[in-house]
Amino acid sequence: MSGRYPATLQLLACVSCMSYMSNTHATESKPACDVQPGRINNIRLGGSIDQVFGAFGDKFEVSEAKPRQPADPYVPRGPHTFDVTEKSTKEKWITFQVNNNNKIILAYVTGPCTTKEGIGVGSTLGQAISAYGSPGLSPTDLGYYVGFRKIPRVVFLLSNEDVPKKLRGIPDDELAMKDEKKILANRGARIVEIRMMADHVDD
């Protein structure tokens, strides 16, 4: 009988250790933010940038990057942008683009934010297709964005490294259907950014 107790104590100690590691991991894991059409958490696209300053706590810094003045005075300046950066890691989570009235018109998400279906930076094209169905492809200077009817005004940027070199950088008016199919056939292509657009901008 007495020989069983050491083994029992070892088992209890192991379970306790695993519980501690699990709790420590949960504490250290990054908080997530929720992305849905027209919103990031409680921040509404189309509304004032003032929402952003009140939405993030002490662990984040919100900073404004002022647009450059173009050399030609008749060319309007670009929109202002505000970056939301996690202080401890210096990782930029979100960039908000605002108009001259400080209303949010676009948001670029690169941090650990996901849709309610769990799609975010690091997800694959295949996972997004499983969640939303057939995608559409949009070539841009940054690379290829994919969008879905089930999640309007939200598009996902694919990693250029996951696109064959000969298919990178093809302009929209030159992208053939066969090339589009080849790009979308790579279900392992990773998502590196979520871009969100405002449906309505407040006056």
Short mmCIF file of C-alpha atoms in Angstrom, two decimals:
data_model
loop_
_atom_site.label_atom_id
_atom_site.label_comp_id
_atom_site.label_asym_id
_atom_site.label_seq_id
_atom_site.Cartn_x
_atom_site.Cartn_y
_atom_site.Cartn_z
CA MET A 1 0.00 0.00 0.00
CA SER A 2 2.73 2.48 1.02
CA GLY A 3 4.54 2.00 -2.30
CA ARG A 4 1.63 3.54 -4.21
CA TYR A 5 1.76 6.98 -2.57
CA PRO A 6 4.95 8.27 -4.24
CA ALA A 7 3.51 7.47 -7.68
CA THR A 8 0.23 9.19 -6.74
CA LEU A 9 2.09 12.25 -5.50
CA GLN A 10 4.14 12.34 -8.71
CA LEU A 11 0.95 12.21 -10.80
CA LEU A 12 -0.63 15.06 -8.82
CA ALA A 13 2.54 17.13 -9.14
CA CYS A 14 2.61 16.54 -12.91
CA VAL A 15 -1.05 17.54 -13.31
CA SER A 16 -0.40 20.65 -11.22
CA CYS A 17 2.61 21.52 -13.37
CA MET A 18 0.63 21.11 -16.60
CA SER A 19 -2.14 23.29 -15.21
CA TYR A 20 0.38 26.01 -14.33
CA MET A 21 1.96 25.89 -17.81
CA SER A 22 -1.46 26.06 -19.43
CA ASN A 23 -2.46 29.09 -17.35
CA THR A 24 0.89 30.77 -18.04
CA HIS A 25 0.50 30.20 -21.76
CA ALA A 26 -3.03 31.63 -21.69
CA THR A 27 -1.77 34.70 -19.85
CA GLU A 28 1.11 35.25 -22.29
CA SER A 29 -0.91 34.67 -25.47
CA LYS A 30 -1.77 37.77 -27.48
CA PRO A 31 -5.24 39.23 -27.11
CA ALA A 32 -7.31 38.99 -30.28
CA CYS A 33 -9.54 41.57 -31.88
CA ASP A 34 -12.75 40.92 -33.75
CA VAL A 35 -13.10 41.89 -37.42
CA GLN A 36 -16.46 42.12 -39.14
CA PRO A 37 -17.78 44.18 -42.08
CA GLY A 38 -17.70 47.82 -41.04
CA ARG A 39 -16.19 47.23 -37.59
CA ILE A 40 -13.09 46.29 -35.63
CA ASN A 41 -14.28 45.50 -32.11
CA ASN A 42 -16.40 48.57 -31.26
CA ILE A 43 -14.65 50.86 -33.74
CA ARG A 44 -16.98 51.69 -36.60
CA LEU A 45 -15.49 52.44 -40.00
CA GLY A 46 -16.93 55.66 -41.37
CA GLY A 47 -16.97 57.19 -37.89
CA SER A 48 -14.48 59.49 -36.22
CA ILE A 49 -10.88 58.48 -35.56
CA ASP A 50 -11.51 59.59 -31.96
CA GLN A 51 -13.03 56.13 -31.40
CA VAL A 52 -9.59 54.57 -31.78
CA PHE A 53 -7.95 56.57 -28.98
CA GLY A 54 -10.59 55.41 -26.50
CA ALA A 55 -10.65 51.79 -27.65
CA PHE A 56 -7.08 50.75 -26.88
CA GLY A 57 -5.60 50.61 -23.40
CA ASP A 58 -2.14 51.21 -21.97
CA LYS A 59 -0.63 48.28 -23.86
CA PHE A 60 -1.03 50.06 -27.20
CA GLU A 61 0.16 53.31 -28.74
CA VAL A 62 -1.86 55.22 -31.32
CA SER A 63 0.29 57.50 -33.48
CA GLU A 64 -0.45 59.69 -36.47
CA ALA A 65 1.66 59.69 -39.63
CA LYS A 66 1.12 62.99 -41.38
CA PRO A 67 0.98 62.89 -45.19
CA ARG A 68 3.76 64.43 -47.23
CA GLN A 69 3.08 67.70 -49.03
CA PRO A 70 3.29 66.97 -52.79
CA ALA A 71 5.81 68.96 -54.82
CA ASP A 72 2.99 70.19 -57.06
CA PRO A 73 0.76 72.53 -54.98
CA TYR A 74 -2.24 71.60 -57.15
CA VAL A 75 -1.98 67.94 -56.20
CA PRO A 76 -3.98 67.23 -53.03
CA ARG A 77 -2.22 65.69 -50.06
CA GLY A 78 -2.86 62.06 -49.30
CA PRO A 79 -5.10 60.96 -46.43
CA HIS A 80 -3.83 60.88 -42.85
CA THR A 81 -3.06 57.52 -41.28
CA PHE A 82 -3.06 56.39 -37.65
CA ASP A 83 -1.10 53.32 -36.53
CA VAL A 84 -2.08 51.16 -33.57
CA THR A 85 1.07 49.49 -32.20
CA GLU A 86 1.51 47.05 -29.34
CA LYS A 87 4.05 48.69 -27.03
CA SER A 88 5.81 45.58 -25.72
CA THR A 89 6.50 43.99 -29.11
CA LYS A 90 6.48 47.14 -31.30
CA GLU A 91 4.15 45.15 -33.57
CA LYS A 92 1.75 47.21 -35.66
CA TRP A 93 -1.73 45.76 -35.46
CA ILE A 94 -3.89 48.18 -37.44
CA THR A 95 -3.47 51.22 -39.67
CA PHE A 96 -6.50 53.48 -40.02
CA GLN A 97 -6.78 55.82 -43.00
CA VAL A 98 -8.92 58.93 -42.50
CA ASN A 99 -10.22 61.71 -44.74
CA ASN A 100 -9.86 65.45 -44.17
CA ASN A 101 -12.74 65.35 -41.68
CA ASN A 102 -10.94 62.69 -39.60
CA LYS A 103 -13.47 60.01 -40.56
CA ILE A 104 -12.15 56.46 -41.00
CA ILE A 105 -12.36 55.37 -44.62
CA LEU A 106 -10.05 52.33 -44.62
CA ALA A 107 -8.38 50.00 -42.15
CA TYR A 108 -5.41 47.71 -42.76
CA VAL A 109 -5.11 44.89 -40.22
CA THR A 110 -1.80 43.07 -39.76
CA GLY A 111 -2.09 42.03 -36.10
CA PRO A 112 -3.74 38.98 -34.48
CA CYS A 113 -7.29 39.96 -35.38
CA THR A 114 -9.76 37.50 -36.90
CA THR A 115 -13.25 37.36 -38.30
CA LYS A 116 -15.90 35.43 -36.38
CA GLU A 117 -15.05 32.46 -38.62
CA GLY A 118 -11.45 32.61 -37.40
CA ILE A 119 -9.88 33.98 -40.59
CA GLY A 120 -7.03 36.45 -40.16
CA VAL A 121 -3.34 37.05 -40.74
CA GLY A 122 -1.66 33.63 -40.94
CA SER A 123 -4.77 31.86 -42.24
CA THR A 124 -4.59 30.24 -45.65
CA LEU A 125 -6.58 30.90 -48.78
CA GLY A 126 -8.03 27.42 -48.44
CA GLN A 127 -9.32 28.17 -44.96
CA ALA A 128 -10.92 31.39 -46.20
CA ILE A 129 -12.57 29.55 -49.09
CA SER A 130 -13.93 26.93 -46.67
CA ALA A 131 -15.43 29.75 -44.57
CA TYR A 132 -16.78 32.01 -47.33
CA GLY A 133 -17.04 30.11 -50.60
CA SER A 134 -15.76 31.09 -54.03
CA PRO A 135 -13.36 34.08 -54.02
CA GLY A 136 -12.74 36.94 -56.40
CA LEU A 137 -9.20 38.13 -57.15
CA SER A 138 -8.06 41.79 -57.30
CA PRO A 139 -4.50 42.66 -58.43
CA THR A 140 -2.95 45.74 -56.78
CA ASP A 141 0.49 47.30 -56.38
CA LEU A 142 0.80 45.44 -53.07
CA GLY A 143 -0.14 42.06 -54.48
CA TYR A 144 -3.34 40.05 -54.85
CA TYR A 145 -6.38 40.61 -52.66
CA VAL A 146 -9.17 38.05 -52.45
CA GLY A 147 -12.72 38.97 -51.56
CA PHE A 148 -15.93 37.06 -50.88
CA ARG A 149 -19.61 37.92 -51.23
CA LYS A 150 -20.34 36.53 -47.77
CA ILE A 151 -18.12 39.15 -46.11
CA PRO A 152 -18.57 42.43 -48.03
CA ARG A 153 -16.09 45.34 -47.86
CA VAL A 154 -13.43 43.02 -46.41
CA VAL A 155 -10.58 41.65 -48.54
CA PHE A 156 -7.54 39.54 -47.71
CA LEU A 157 -4.03 40.15 -49.09
CA LEU A 158 -2.13 37.03 -50.13
CA SER A 159 1.58 36.69 -49.45
CA ASN A 160 3.54 37.42 -52.63
CA GLU A 161 5.98 34.69 -51.62
CA ASP A 162 3.18 32.16 -52.07
CA VAL A 163 2.43 33.32 -55.63
CA PRO A 164 4.58 31.86 -58.46
CA LYS A 165 7.16 34.45 -59.59
CA LYS A 166 5.86 34.56 -63.16
CA LEU A 167 2.38 35.44 -61.87
CA ARG A 168 3.43 38.27 -59.56
CA GLY A 169 2.68 41.89 -60.39
CA ILE A 170 0.34 41.33 -63.33
CA PRO A 171 -1.88 44.42 -63.85
CA ASP A 172 -5.63 43.97 -63.53
CA ASP A 173 -6.27 44.57 -67.23
CA GLU A 174 -3.64 41.97 -68.21
CA LEU A 175 -4.52 39.19 -65.77
CA ALA A 176 -5.87 36.28 -67.79
CA MET A 177 -8.52 33.94 -66.43
CA LYS A 178 -6.09 31.00 -66.58
CA ASP A 179 -3.57 32.95 -64.46
CA GLU A 180 -6.26 33.86 -61.96
CA LYS A 181 -7.22 30.21 -61.65
CA LYS A 182 -3.58 29.24 -61.05
CA ILE A 183 -3.23 31.80 -58.27
CA LEU A 184 -6.49 30.75 -56.59
CA ALA A 185 -5.57 27.06 -56.94
CA ASN A 186 -2.81 27.53 -54.35
CA ARG A 187 -4.97 26.91 -51.28
CA GLY A 188 -1.90 27.07 -49.05
CA ALA A 189 -1.24 30.74 -49.86
CA ARG A 190 -1.08 32.71 -46.61
CA ILE A 191 -3.04 35.82 -45.73
CA VAL A 192 -0.77 38.67 -44.60
CA GLU A 193 -3.27 41.52 -44.25
CA ILE A 194 -6.98 42.27 -43.96
CA ARG A 195 -8.19 45.44 -45.67
CA MET A 196 -11.55 46.87 -44.65
CA MET A 197 -13.57 49.61 -46.31
CA ALA A 198 -16.21 51.87 -44.83
CA ASP A 199 -19.71 51.40 -46.25
CA HIS A 200 -20.83 54.89 -45.23
CA VAL A 201 -18.76 57.84 -44.04
CA ASP A 202 -20.34 60.23 -41.53
CA ASP A 203 -20.68 63.88 -42.52
#
